[in-house]
Tab-separated table of C-alpha atoms and ligand atoms in Angstrom:
chain	number	residue	atom	x	y	z
A	1329	MET	CA	0.262	47.808	-23.025
A	1330	ARG	CA	0.163	49.073	-26.633
A	1331	HIS	CA	3.897	48.867	-27.234
A	1332	ILE	CA	4.631	45.385	-26.038
A	1333	ASP	CA	7.528	43.839	-27.909
A	1334	GLU	CA	9.869	40.900	-27.698
A	1335	GLU	CA	11.745	42.575	-24.848
A	1336	THR	CA	8.765	43.646	-22.727
A	1337	ILE	CA	6.219	40.851	-23.186
A	1338	THR	CA	7.427	38.752	-20.229
A	1339	GLN	CA	7.209	41.669	-17.811
A	1340	ALA	CA	3.758	42.585	-19.185
A	1341	VAL	CA	2.399	39.094	-18.492
A	1342	ILE	CA	3.942	39.065	-15.011
A	1343	ALA	CA	2.426	42.497	-14.291
A	1344	SER	CA	-0.998	41.161	-15.315
A	1345	LEU	CA	-0.737	38.713	-12.398
A	1346	SER	CA	-0.192	41.435	-9.815
A	1347	SER	CA	-3.718	41.374	-8.462
A	1348	CYS	CA	-3.879	37.592	-8.116
A	1349	PRO	CA	-5.258	37.243	-4.560
A	1350	ASP	CA	-3.487	33.936	-3.909
A	1351	ASP	CA	0.234	34.537	-3.161
A	1352	ARG	CA	1.296	31.002	-3.958
A	1353	LEU	CA	-0.601	30.940	-7.261
A	1354	ARG	CA	0.959	34.285	-8.232
A	1355	LEU	CA	4.428	32.900	-7.458
A	1356	LEU	CA	3.810	29.702	-9.436
A	1357	MET	CA	2.370	31.535	-12.462
A	1358	THR	CA	5.089	34.204	-12.458
A	1359	SER	CA	7.847	31.630	-12.403
A	1360	LEU	CA	6.116	29.491	-15.034
A	1361	VAL	CA	5.799	32.467	-17.410
A	1362	GLN	CA	9.435	33.438	-16.843
A	1363	HIS	CA	10.713	29.937	-17.565
A	1364	LEU	CA	8.380	29.363	-20.522
A	1365	HIS	CA	9.377	32.632	-22.183
A	1366	ALA	CA	13.061	31.989	-21.472
A	1367	PHE	CA	12.684	28.591	-23.152
A	1368	GLY	CA	11.077	30.154	-26.237
A	1369	ARG	CA	13.858	32.735	-26.481
A	1370	GLU	CA	16.679	30.255	-25.837
A	1371	VAL	CA	15.665	27.856	-28.612
A	1372	LYS	CA	14.235	30.589	-30.910
A	1373	LEU	CA	11.002	28.610	-31.053
A	1374	THR	CA	9.357	28.554	-34.494
A	1375	GLU	CA	5.601	28.892	-35.001
A	1376	ALA	CA	5.475	25.361	-36.465
A	1377	GLU	CA	7.244	23.950	-33.411
A	1378	TRP	CA	4.893	25.720	-30.986
A	1379	TYR	CA	1.883	24.499	-32.953
A	1380	ALA	CA	3.284	20.935	-32.865
A	1381	ALA	CA	3.575	21.232	-29.074
A	1382	ILE	CA	-0.050	22.379	-28.857
A	1383	GLU	CA	-1.119	19.476	-31.076
A	1384	PHE	CA	0.831	17.087	-28.831
A	1385	LEU	CA	-1.002	18.368	-25.723
A	1386	THR	CA	-4.330	18.182	-27.572
A	1387	ASP	CA	-3.652	14.525	-28.470
A	1388	ALA	CA	-2.681	13.824	-24.848
A	1389	GLY	CA	-6.037	15.267	-23.788
A	1390	HIS	CA	-7.946	13.175	-26.321
A	1391	ILE	CA	-6.411	9.860	-25.220
A	1392	THR	CA	-6.875	10.611	-21.503
A	1393	ASP	CA	-9.894	9.135	-19.715
A	1394	ASP	CA	-10.591	7.538	-16.325
A	1395	LYS	CA	-8.325	4.563	-17.216
A	1396	ARG	CA	-5.566	6.265	-19.221
A	1397	GLN	CA	-3.736	9.369	-17.937
A	1398	GLU	CA	-1.387	10.570	-20.643
A	1399	PHE	CA	-0.394	13.717	-18.733
A	1400	ILE	CA	0.915	11.623	-15.822
A	1401	LEU	CA	2.901	9.525	-18.311
A	1402	LEU	CA	4.289	12.767	-19.745
A	1403	SER	CA	5.219	13.996	-16.271
A	1404	ASP	CA	6.802	10.585	-15.513
A	1405	THR	CA	8.839	10.391	-18.725
A	1406	LEU	CA	10.098	13.970	-18.377
A	1407	GLY	CA	11.353	13.146	-14.865
A	1408	MET	CA	8.932	15.658	-13.338
A	1409	SER	CA	7.040	13.071	-11.243
A	1410	MET	CA	10.283	11.808	-9.735
A	1411	LEU	CA	11.548	15.357	-9.131
A	1412	VAL	CA	8.354	16.361	-7.298
A	1413	THR	CA	8.402	13.071	-5.344
A	1414	THR	CA	12.006	13.644	-4.282
A	1415	LEU	CA	11.482	17.309	-3.343
A	1416	ASN	CA	8.556	16.383	-1.128
A	1417	ASN	CA	9.990	13.292	0.561
A	1418	ARG	CA	13.302	14.385	2.037
A	1419	LYS	CA	14.196	12.212	5.009
A	1420	PRO	CA	17.170	10.793	6.887
A	1421	LYS	CA	19.521	8.716	4.742
A	1422	ALA	CA	18.793	5.469	6.594
A	1423	CYS	CA	15.082	5.607	5.710
A	1424	THR	CA	13.802	3.692	2.699
A	1425	GLU	CA	13.746	5.971	-0.317
A	1426	THR	CA	10.537	7.030	-2.006
A	1427	THR	CA	9.792	6.543	-5.679
A	1428	VAL	CA	6.860	7.108	-8.040
A	1429	LEU	CA	3.406	5.686	-7.278
A	1430	GLY	CA	2.643	5.013	-10.958
A	1431	PRO	CA	-0.787	4.644	-12.568
A	1432	PHE	CA	-1.534	1.044	-11.518
A	1433	TYR	CA	-2.207	1.593	-7.808
A	1434	VAL	CA	-5.796	0.689	-6.857
A	1435	ALA	CA	-7.207	1.743	-3.484
A	1436	ALA	CA	-8.868	-0.834	-1.228
A	1437	ALA	CA	-7.054	-3.909	-2.577
A	1438	PRO	CA	-8.091	-7.226	-0.961
A	1439	ILE	CA	-6.737	-7.867	2.533
A	1440	PHE	CA	-4.693	-11.043	3.061
A	1441	ASP	CA	-3.013	-12.684	6.051
A	1442	ASN	CA	0.754	-13.034	6.067
A	1443	GLY	CA	1.743	-16.200	4.242
A	1444	ALA	CA	-1.055	-15.907	1.671
A	1445	ASP	CA	-0.569	-16.390	-2.065
A	1446	ILE	CA	-1.429	-12.917	-3.317
A	1447	SER	CA	-0.896	-13.863	-6.975
A	1448	GLN	CA	-4.471	-15.177	-7.100
A	1449	GLY	CA	-3.738	-16.873	-10.399
A	1450	ALA	CA	-1.443	-14.248	-11.953
A	1451	LYS	CA	0.967	-15.915	-14.384
A	1452	GLY	CA	4.585	-16.289	-13.336
A	1453	ILE	CA	7.325	-18.167	-11.530
A	1454	PRO	CA	6.490	-18.449	-7.798
A	1455	CYS	CA	8.250	-15.900	-5.605
A	1456	TRP	CA	8.221	-15.708	-1.800
A	1457	VAL	CA	8.701	-12.190	-0.454
A	1458	ARG	CA	9.773	-11.549	3.154
A	1459	GLY	CA	11.000	-8.694	5.262
A	1460	HIS	CA	10.473	-6.358	8.185
A	1461	VAL	CA	9.233	-2.819	8.663
A	1462	ARG	CA	11.225	-0.878	11.265
A	1463	ASP	CA	11.764	2.648	12.526
A	1464	LEU	CA	15.070	4.522	12.321
A	1465	ASP	CA	16.191	3.021	15.653
A	1466	GLY	CA	15.585	-0.509	14.421
A	1467	HIS	CA	12.392	-1.019	16.440
A	1468	PRO	CA	9.695	-3.105	14.728
A	1469	VAL	CA	6.685	-1.295	13.322
A	1470	ALA	CA	3.819	-3.682	14.089
A	1471	GLY	CA	0.438	-3.333	12.393
A	1472	ALA	CA	1.746	-1.289	9.454
A	1473	LEU	CA	-0.654	-1.567	6.522
A	1474	MET	CA	1.198	-2.560	3.352
A	1475	ASP	CA	-0.256	-2.205	-0.126
A	1476	ILE	CA	1.546	-4.414	-2.638
A	1477	TRP	CA	1.072	-4.520	-6.415
A	1478	GLN	CA	3.141	-5.815	-9.318
A	1479	SER	CA	3.207	-7.009	-12.915
A	1480	ASP	CA	2.861	-10.648	-13.975
A	1481	GLU	CA	5.212	-12.665	-16.185
A	1482	ASP	CA	3.876	-10.925	-19.311
A	1483	GLY	CA	4.643	-7.516	-17.798
A	1484	PHE	CA	0.996	-6.586	-17.195
A	1485	TYR	CA	-0.875	-5.496	-14.067
A	1486	ASP	CA	-4.260	-7.120	-13.359
A	1487	VAL	CA	-6.055	-3.894	-14.333
A	1488	GLN	CA	-4.500	-4.065	-17.814
A	1489	HIS	CA	-6.034	-7.478	-18.577
A	1490	ALA	CA	-9.539	-7.158	-20.024
A	1491	ASP	CA	-10.233	-10.829	-19.148
A	1492	VAL	CA	-9.076	-10.815	-15.501
A	1493	PRO	CA	-12.200	-10.406	-13.348
A	1494	GLY	CA	-10.593	-9.469	-10.026
A	1495	PRO	CA	-7.400	-8.370	-8.298
A	1496	GLN	CA	-4.265	-10.426	-8.992
A	1497	ALA	CA	-0.764	-9.882	-7.609
A	1498	ARG	CA	-2.275	-7.040	-5.610
A	1499	ALA	CA	-2.952	-7.080	-1.864
A	1500	ARG	CA	-2.972	-5.364	1.480
A	1501	LEU	CA	-1.529	-7.003	4.553
A	1502	GLN	CA	-0.413	-5.947	8.028
A	1503	THR	CA	2.971	-6.391	9.624
A	1504	LEU	CA	3.202	-8.797	12.578
A	1505	ALA	CA	4.267	-7.966	16.163
A	1506	ASP	CA	7.962	-8.163	15.174
A	1507	GLY	CA	7.352	-5.889	12.144
A	1508	GLY	CA	7.667	-8.892	9.828
A	1509	PHE	CA	5.674	-9.632	6.705
A	1510	HIS	CA	5.725	-12.506	4.224
A	1511	PHE	CA	3.677	-13.554	1.249
A	1512	ARG	CA	3.810	-15.644	-1.876
A	1513	SER	CA	3.437	-14.085	-5.300
A	1514	VAL	CA	5.015	-14.427	-8.749
A	1515	VAL	CA	8.221	-12.947	-10.146
A	1516	ALA	CA	7.464	-9.442	-11.491
A	1517	THR	CA	8.897	-8.695	-14.930
A	1518	ALA	CA	10.087	-5.602	-16.757
A	1519	TYR	CA	7.398	-3.908	-18.839
A	1520	PRO	CA	6.939	-0.999	-21.224
A	1521	ILE	CA	4.727	1.848	-20.019
A	1522	PRO	CA	1.695	2.443	-22.271
A	1523	HIS	CA	3.300	3.848	-25.425
A	1524	ASP	CA	0.589	3.756	-28.074
A	1525	GLY	CA	-0.171	7.474	-27.626
A	1526	PRO	CA	1.589	10.836	-27.921
A	1527	VAL	CA	4.036	10.047	-25.100
A	1528	GLY	CA	5.070	6.883	-26.951
A	1529	LYS	CA	5.629	8.973	-30.099
A	1530	MET	CA	7.716	11.426	-28.097
A	1531	LEU	CA	9.839	8.524	-26.757
A	1532	ILE	CA	10.431	7.139	-30.254
A	1533	SER	CA	11.250	10.498	-31.823
A	1534	THR	CA	13.740	11.277	-29.045
A	1535	GLY	CA	15.466	7.879	-29.354
A	1536	ARG	CA	14.171	6.517	-26.044
A	1537	HIS	CA	12.608	3.157	-25.080
A	1538	PRO	CA	9.434	2.777	-22.967
A	1539	TRP	CA	10.683	0.145	-20.487
A	1540	ARG	CA	10.690	-0.014	-16.702
A	1541	PRO	CA	12.908	-2.560	-14.914
A	1542	ALA	CA	11.147	-5.350	-12.979
A	1543	HIS	CA	9.840	-4.110	-9.625
A	1544	VAL	CA	7.260	-4.661	-6.905
A	1545	HIS	CA	5.357	-1.635	-5.562
A	1546	PHE	CA	4.849	-1.037	-1.833
A	1547	LEU	CA	2.800	1.659	-0.108
A	1548	ILE	CA	3.189	1.494	3.672
A	1549	ASP	CA	1.088	3.364	6.228
A	1550	ALA	CA	1.584	3.200	10.001
A	1551	PRO	CA	0.285	5.562	12.693
A	1552	GLY	CA	2.930	8.115	13.677
A	1553	PHE	CA	5.000	7.527	10.530
A	1554	GLU	CA	5.209	9.234	7.163
A	1555	ARG	CA	3.593	7.249	4.364
A	1556	LEU	CA	6.185	5.371	2.314
A	1557	VAL	CA	5.562	4.919	-1.426
A	1558	THR	CA	8.312	2.853	-2.960
A	1559	GLN	CA	9.342	-0.001	-5.252
A	1560	VAL	CA	11.841	-2.850	-4.929
A	1561	PHE	CA	13.789	-3.491	-8.134
A	1562	ARG	CA	15.384	-6.680	-9.434
A	1563	SER	CA	19.174	-6.563	-9.544
A	1564	ASN	CA	20.737	-7.249	-12.965
A	1565	ASP	CA	17.626	-6.063	-14.810
A	1566	THR	CA	18.538	-4.702	-18.250
A	1567	PHE	CA	16.642	-1.465	-17.652
A	1568	LEU	CA	17.948	-0.460	-14.193
A	1569	ASP	CA	20.091	2.287	-15.736
A	1570	SER	CA	17.558	3.508	-18.280
A	1571	ASP	CA	14.209	3.370	-16.455
A	1572	VAL	CA	11.857	5.411	-18.640
A	1573	VAL	CA	10.408	7.180	-15.564
A	1574	PHE	CA	13.749	7.684	-13.732
A	1575	GLY	CA	12.381	5.874	-10.655
A	1576	VAL	CA	15.286	3.565	-9.740
A	1577	ARG	CA	17.347	4.192	-6.606
A	1578	GLN	CA	20.313	1.931	-5.832
A	1579	THR	CA	19.094	1.410	-2.249
A	1580	LEU	CA	15.895	-0.119	-3.673
A	1581	VAL	CA	17.655	-2.737	-5.813
A	1582	ALA	CA	17.622	-6.251	-4.312
A	1583	ASN	CA	18.719	-9.757	-5.258
A	1584	TRP	CA	15.778	-11.898	-6.262
A	1585	ILE	CA	17.308	-15.314	-5.590
A	1586	GLU	CA	16.513	-18.297	-7.791
A	1587	HIS	CA	16.156	-21.719	-6.099
A	1588	PRO	CA	15.955	-25.186	-7.652
A	1589	PRO	CA	12.825	-27.289	-7.119
A	1590	GLY	CA	12.591	-28.524	-3.514
A	1591	THR	CA	11.068	-27.362	-0.242
A	1592	SER	CA	9.506	-23.901	-0.528
A	1593	PRO	CA	9.734	-21.321	2.283
A	1594	ASP	CA	6.185	-22.456	3.222
A	1595	GLY	CA	7.472	-26.002	3.745
A	1596	ASP	CA	5.629	-27.364	0.687
A	1597	GLU	CA	7.377	-29.449	-1.964
A	1598	ILE	CA	7.635	-27.447	-5.174
A	1599	SER	CA	8.522	-29.185	-8.440
A	1600	THR	CA	9.565	-26.052	-10.346
A	1601	PRO	CA	12.295	-23.477	-9.698
A	1602	TYR	CA	11.155	-20.607	-7.512
A	1603	TYR	CA	12.479	-17.276	-6.240
A	1604	THR	CA	12.799	-15.519	-2.902
A	1605	LEU	CA	13.073	-11.790	-2.289
A	1606	ASP	CA	14.072	-10.365	1.111
A	1607	PHE	CA	13.703	-6.660	1.746
A	1608	ASP	CA	13.395	-4.537	4.887
A	1609	PHE	CA	11.779	-1.112	5.021
A	1610	VAL	CA	12.651	1.786	7.343
A	1611	LEU	CA	9.936	4.360	8.033
A	1612	ASN	CA	10.395	7.975	9.077
A	1613	ARG	CA	8.510	9.175	12.150
A	1614	ILE	CA	6.256	12.197	11.724
A	1615	PRO	CA	8.058	14.918	13.717
A	1616	SER	CA	6.126	15.750	16.920
B	24	BEZ	C1	4.640	1.906	-12.581
B	24	BEZ	O1	5.656	1.615	-11.999
B	24	BEZ	O2	3.660	1.197	-12.377
B	24	BEZ	C2	4.637	3.064	-13.546
B	24	BEZ	C3	5.206	4.264	-13.179
B	24	BEZ	C4	5.163	5.327	-14.060
B	24	BEZ	C5	4.565	5.175	-15.306
B	24	BEZ	C6	4.010	3.960	-15.671
B	24	BEZ	C7	4.042	2.895	-14.788
B	25	FE	FE1	5.047	-0.560	-11.853
């Protein structure tokens, strides 16, 4: 221990973990130390650079509270959230792909019946969303509980508006006997992730933008099936190929179809243009 040098330091740290009683923790820490040291060696890290990294993490800690989670944004923008999501959600190709949950999910959203207007006053062009939830054999999944949340026309979620008293464009509803669901909402728009903190600075200094393409979030739970956390993206969105959190999957991109004023899918007369979005989900059974 008294002659540790550039060559032996990594092994010395790994050896110090040898009596860690938790095998998994020892594996994680050993690999982390190996990769961290290899990174330092590979780039010949300077003291100023390492101090800047520590300052960055300190700033991330200072801006984080129960509403703002800068470390999740860091994980998202470095592709780590999507990597961990993908590693832990392998399933047959025909199942709907998983993507990141994001920071705007709120548990226990209000429950609506199918057909309801879940926008609850959120600003935006009306959009009727319809689809089915099925299993891999095409059988309907009835009674699946769907959580839905999305941005409004200004690119904000309800929880980001200081002056919005309750949930908007956020709901839970259950699929019908044929696995179908339908609701009215507003057209979700592209939005920048919160970028007024250290992660925003990192994006600017690395020549990146903070935008996510327009999407609607879905979290679907049904007994006997794996939970599905996903998003449906708007085709032709400018940011589909440069999503700041790397969450887009081609199978999740859908046409949001614009209609002229006329009879809405509810049968009402609507005097403004409106949109429809049709999307079906396929759940994976929990292996028995
Ligand atoms: C979202 O889609 O809501 C989101 C995901 C990652 C970071 C920020 C927002
Ligand atoms: Fe989102």
